[in-house]
Amino acid sequence: MDTMAIVSSMLAMQASGAQGQIQASFIKQNAEAERAAVQTLLGTANLAPGVGGNLNIAA
C-alpha cells in the first residue's frame, strides 16, 4: 500500500469519527427535547403553577 493510500484512509477514518460525534450530539439534543416535551405534557416539568395543567372549560 502506498503512502497516499494510507494517508487517504486515515483522513477518511478521521472524517467518519467526526461525523459520528456530530450525529451523537444531534441524537442527544433530540432526546433531551423530546424528554422536555413529555415532561411538559405530563406536568412533571419545573414550570410555573398552572402551566400544563388541566383547563376547566365548563365554567
CSV table of N, CA, C and O in Angstrom, one decimal:
chain,number,residue,atom,x,y,z
A,1,MET,N,0.9,-1.2,0.0
A,1,MET,CA,0.0,0.0,0.0
A,1,MET,C,0.9,1.2,0.0
A,1,MET,O,1.8,1.3,0.8
A,2,ASP,N,0.6,2.1,-0.9
A,2,ASP,CA,1.5,3.3,-1.0
A,2,ASP,C,1.1,4.4,0.1
A,2,ASP,O,0.1,4.3,0.7
A,3,THR,N,1.9,5.4,0.2
A,3,THR,CA,1.8,6.4,1.3
A,3,THR,C,0.5,7.2,1.1
A,3,THR,O,-0.2,7.4,2.1
A,4,MET,N,0.1,7.5,-0.1
A,4,MET,CA,-1.1,8.3,-0.3
A,4,MET,C,-2.3,7.5,0.0
A,4,MET,O,-3.3,8.1,0.6
A,5,ALA,N,-2.4,6.2,-0.2
A,5,ALA,CA,-3.5,5.4,0.2
A,5,ALA,C,-3.6,5.3,1.7
A,5,ALA,O,-4.7,5.4,2.2
A,6,ILE,N,-2.5,5.2,2.4
A,6,ILE,CA,-2.5,5.2,3.8
A,6,ILE,C,-3.1,6.5,4.4
A,6,ILE,O,-3.9,6.5,5.3
A,7,VAL,N,-2.5,7.6,3.9
A,7,VAL,CA,-3.0,8.9,4.3
A,7,VAL,C,-4.4,9.1,4.0
A,7,VAL,O,-5.2,9.6,4.9
A,8,SER,N,-4.8,8.7,2.9
A,8,SER,CA,-6.2,8.9,2.5
A,8,SER,C,-7.2,8.1,3.4
A,8,SER,O,-8.2,8.6,3.8
A,9,SER,N,-6.8,6.9,3.7
A,9,SER,CA,-7.6,6.1,4.6
A,9,SER,C,-7.6,6.6,6.0
A,9,SER,O,-8.7,6.6,6.7
A,10,MET,N,-6.5,7.2,6.5
A,10,MET,CA,-6.5,7.8,7.8
A,10,MET,C,-7.4,9.0,7.8
A,10,MET,O,-8.2,9.2,8.8
A,11,LEU,N,-7.4,9.8,6.8
A,11,LEU,CA,-8.3,11.0,6.7
A,11,LEU,C,-9.7,10.6,6.7
A,11,LEU,O,-10.6,11.2,7.3
A,12,ALA,N,-10.0,9.5,6.0
A,12,ALA,CA,-11.4,9.1,5.9
A,12,ALA,C,-11.9,8.6,7.2
A,12,ALA,O,-13.0,8.8,7.6
A,13,MET,N,-11.0,7.9,8.0
A,13,MET,CA,-11.4,7.4,9.3
A,13,MET,C,-11.6,8.6,10.2
A,13,MET,O,-12.5,8.6,11.1
A,14,GLN,N,-10.8,9.6,10.2
A,14,GLN,CA,-11.0,10.8,11.0
A,14,GLN,C,-12.3,11.5,10.7
A,14,GLN,O,-13.0,11.9,11.5
A,15,ALA,N,-12.6,11.6,9.4
A,15,ALA,CA,-13.9,12.2,9.0
A,15,ALA,C,-15.1,11.5,9.5
A,15,ALA,O,-16.1,12.0,9.9
A,16,SER,N,-15.0,10.1,9.4
A,16,SER,CA,-16.1,9.3,9.8
A,16,SER,C,-16.3,9.4,11.4
A,16,SER,O,-17.4,9.4,11.9
A,17,GLY,N,-15.2,9.6,12.1
A,17,GLY,CA,-15.2,9.8,13.5
A,17,GLY,C,-15.9,11.1,13.9
A,17,GLY,O,-16.7,11.2,14.8
A,18,ALA,N,-15.6,12.1,13.1
A,18,ALA,CA,-16.2,13.4,13.4
A,18,ALA,C,-17.7,13.4,13.1
A,18,ALA,O,-18.5,14.0,13.8
A,19,GLN,N,-18.0,12.7,12.0
A,19,GLN,CA,-19.5,12.6,11.6
A,19,GLN,C,-20.2,11.8,12.7
A,19,GLN,O,-21.3,12.2,13.1
A,20,GLY,N,-19.6,10.8,13.3
A,20,GLY,CA,-20.2,10.1,14.4
A,20,GLY,C,-20.4,10.9,15.6
A,20,GLY,O,-21.5,10.8,16.3
A,21,GLN,N,-19.5,11.8,15.9
A,21,GLN,CA,-19.6,12.6,17.1
A,21,GLN,C,-20.7,13.7,16.9
A,21,GLN,O,-21.5,13.9,17.8
A,22,ILE,N,-20.8,14.2,15.7
A,22,ILE,CA,-21.9,15.2,15.4
A,22,ILE,C,-23.2,14.5,15.4
A,22,ILE,O,-24.2,15.0,16.0
A,23,GLN,N,-23.3,13.3,14.9
A,23,GLN,CA,-24.6,12.5,14.9
A,23,GLN,C,-25.0,12.2,16.3
A,23,GLN,O,-26.1,12.4,16.7
A,24,ALA,N,-24.1,11.8,17.2
A,24,ALA,CA,-24.4,11.6,18.6
A,24,ALA,C,-24.9,12.8,19.3
A,24,ALA,O,-25.8,12.8,20.1
A,25,SER,N,-24.3,13.9,18.9
A,25,SER,CA,-24.7,15.2,19.5
A,25,SER,C,-26.1,15.5,19.2
A,25,SER,O,-26.9,16.0,20.0
A,26,PHE,N,-26.5,15.4,17.9
A,26,PHE,CA,-27.8,15.6,17.4
A,26,PHE,C,-28.8,14.7,18.1
A,26,PHE,O,-29.9,15.1,18.5
A,27,ILE,N,-28.5,13.4,18.2
A,27,ILE,CA,-29.4,12.5,18.8
A,27,ILE,C,-29.6,12.8,20.3
A,27,ILE,O,-30.7,12.8,20.8
A,28,LYS,N,-28.6,13.2,21.0
A,28,LYS,CA,-28.7,13.6,22.4
A,28,LYS,C,-29.6,14.9,22.5
A,28,LYS,O,-30.5,14.9,23.4
A,29,GLN,N,-29.4,15.9,21.6
A,29,GLN,CA,-30.2,17.0,21.7
A,29,GLN,C,-31.7,16.7,21.4
A,29,GLN,O,-32.6,17.2,22.1
A,30,ASN,N,-31.9,15.9,20.4
A,30,ASN,CA,-33.3,15.5,20.1
A,30,ASN,C,-34.0,14.7,21.3
A,30,ASN,O,-35.1,14.9,21.6
A,31,ALA,N,-33.2,13.8,21.9
A,31,ALA,CA,-33.7,13.1,23.0
A,31,ALA,C,-34.1,14.0,24.2
A,31,ALA,O,-35.1,13.9,24.9
A,32,GLU,N,-33.2,15.0,24.5
A,32,GLU,CA,-33.5,16.0,25.5
A,32,GLU,C,-34.7,16.8,25.2
A,32,GLU,O,-35.5,17.1,26.1
A,33,ALA,N,-34.9,17.2,24.0
A,33,ALA,CA,-36.1,18.0,23.6
A,33,ALA,C,-37.3,17.1,23.7
A,33,ALA,O,-38.4,17.6,24.2
A,34,GLU,N,-37.3,15.9,23.3
A,34,GLU,CA,-38.4,15.0,23.5
A,34,GLU,C,-38.8,14.8,24.9
A,34,GLU,O,-39.9,14.8,25.3
A,35,ARG,N,-37.8,14.6,25.8
A,35,ARG,CA,-38.0,14.4,27.2
A,35,ARG,C,-38.6,15.7,27.8
A,35,ARG,O,-39.6,15.5,28.6
A,36,ALA,N,-38.2,16.8,27.4
A,36,ALA,CA,-38.8,18.1,27.9
A,36,ALA,C,-40.2,18.2,27.5
A,36,ALA,O,-41.1,18.6,28.3
A,37,ALA,N,-40.5,17.8,26.3
A,37,ALA,CA,-41.9,17.9,25.8
A,37,ALA,C,-42.8,16.9,26.5
A,37,ALA,O,-43.9,17.3,26.9
A,38,VAL,N,-42.3,15.7,26.8
A,38,VAL,CA,-43.1,14.8,27.5
A,38,VAL,C,-43.3,15.2,29.0
A,38,VAL,O,-44.4,15.1,29.5
A,39,GLN,N,-42.3,15.8,29.6
A,39,GLN,CA,-42.4,16.3,31.0
A,39,GLN,C,-43.4,17.4,31.0
A,39,GLN,O,-44.2,17.5,32.0
A,40,THR,N,-43.4,18.3,30.0
A,40,THR,CA,-44.4,19.4,30.0
A,40,THR,C,-45.8,18.8,29.9
A,40,THR,O,-46.7,19.3,30.6
A,41,LEU,N,-46.0,17.8,29.0
A,41,LEU,CA,-47.3,17.3,28.8
A,41,LEU,C,-47.8,16.5,30.0
A,41,LEU,O,-49.0,16.5,30.3
A,42,LEU,N,-46.9,15.9,30.7
A,42,LEU,CA,-47.3,15.1,31.9
A,42,LEU,C,-47.4,16.0,33.2
A,42,LEU,O,-47.9,15.6,34.2
A,43,GLY,N,-46.9,17.2,33.0
A,43,GLY,CA,-47.0,18.1,34.2
A,43,GLY,C,-45.9,17.9,35.2
A,43,GLY,O,-46.0,18.3,36.3
A,44,THR,N,-44.8,17.2,34.8
A,44,THR,CA,-43.7,17.0,35.8
A,44,THR,C,-42.6,17.9,35.6
A,44,THR,O,-41.5,17.8,36.3
A,45,ALA,N,-42.7,18.8,34.6
A,45,ALA,CA,-41.6,19.8,34.4
A,45,ALA,C,-41.6,20.9,35.5
A,45,ALA,O,-42.6,21.1,36.1
A,46,ASN,N,-40.5,21.5,35.6
A,46,ASN,CA,-40.4,22.6,36.6
A,46,ASN,C,-40.9,23.9,35.9
A,46,ASN,O,-40.2,24.7,35.4
A,47,LEU,N,-42.2,24.0,35.9
A,47,LEU,CA,-42.9,25.2,35.3
A,47,LEU,C,-43.7,25.9,36.4
A,47,LEU,O,-43.8,25.5,37.5
A,48,ALA,N,-44.1,27.1,36.0
A,48,ALA,CA,-44.9,27.9,37.0
A,48,ALA,C,-46.2,27.2,37.3
A,48,ALA,O,-46.7,26.4,36.5
A,49,PRO,N,-46.8,27.5,38.4
A,49,PRO,CA,-48.1,26.8,38.8
A,49,PRO,C,-49.2,27.1,37.7
A,49,PRO,O,-49.3,28.3,37.3
A,50,GLY,N,-49.9,26.1,37.3
A,50,GLY,CA,-50.9,26.3,36.3
A,50,GLY,C,-50.5,26.0,34.9
A,50,GLY,O,-51.4,25.8,34.1
A,51,VAL,N,-49.2,26.0,34.6
A,51,VAL,CA,-48.8,25.8,33.2
A,51,VAL,C,-48.8,24.3,33.0
A,51,VAL,O,-48.2,23.5,33.7
A,52,GLY,N,-49.5,23.9,31.9
A,52,GLY,CA,-49.5,22.5,31.6
A,52,GLY,C,-50.6,21.7,32.3
A,52,GLY,O,-50.7,20.5,32.2
A,53,GLY,N,-51.4,22.4,33.2
A,53,GLY,CA,-52.4,21.7,33.9
A,53,GLY,C,-53.7,21.5,33.1
A,53,GLY,O,-53.7,22.0,31.9
A,54,ASN,N,-54.7,21.0,33.7
A,54,ASN,CA,-56.0,20.8,33.0
A,54,ASN,C,-56.7,22.1,33.0
A,54,ASN,O,-56.6,23.0,33.9
A,55,LEU,N,-57.4,22.4,31.9
A,55,LEU,CA,-58.2,23.6,31.8
A,55,LEU,C,-59.7,23.3,32.0
A,55,LEU,O,-60.2,22.3,31.3
A,56,ASN,N,-60.3,24.0,32.9
A,56,ASN,CA,-61.7,23.8,33.2
A,56,ASN,C,-62.5,24.6,32.2
A,56,ASN,O,-62.6,25.9,32.4
A,57,ILE,N,-63.1,24.0,31.2
A,57,ILE,CA,-63.9,24.8,30.2
A,57,ILE,C,-65.4,24.8,30.5
A,57,ILE,O,-66.2,25.3,29.8
A,58,ALA,N,-65.8,24.1,31.6
A,58,ALA,CA,-67.2,24.0,31.9
A,58,ALA,C,-67.7,25.3,32.5
A,58,ALA,O,-68.9,25.6,32.5
A,59,ALA,N,-66.9,26.1,33.0
A,59,ALA,CA,-67.3,27.4,33.7
A,59,ALA,C,-67.7,28.4,32.7
A,59,ALA,O,-67.4,28.5,31.6
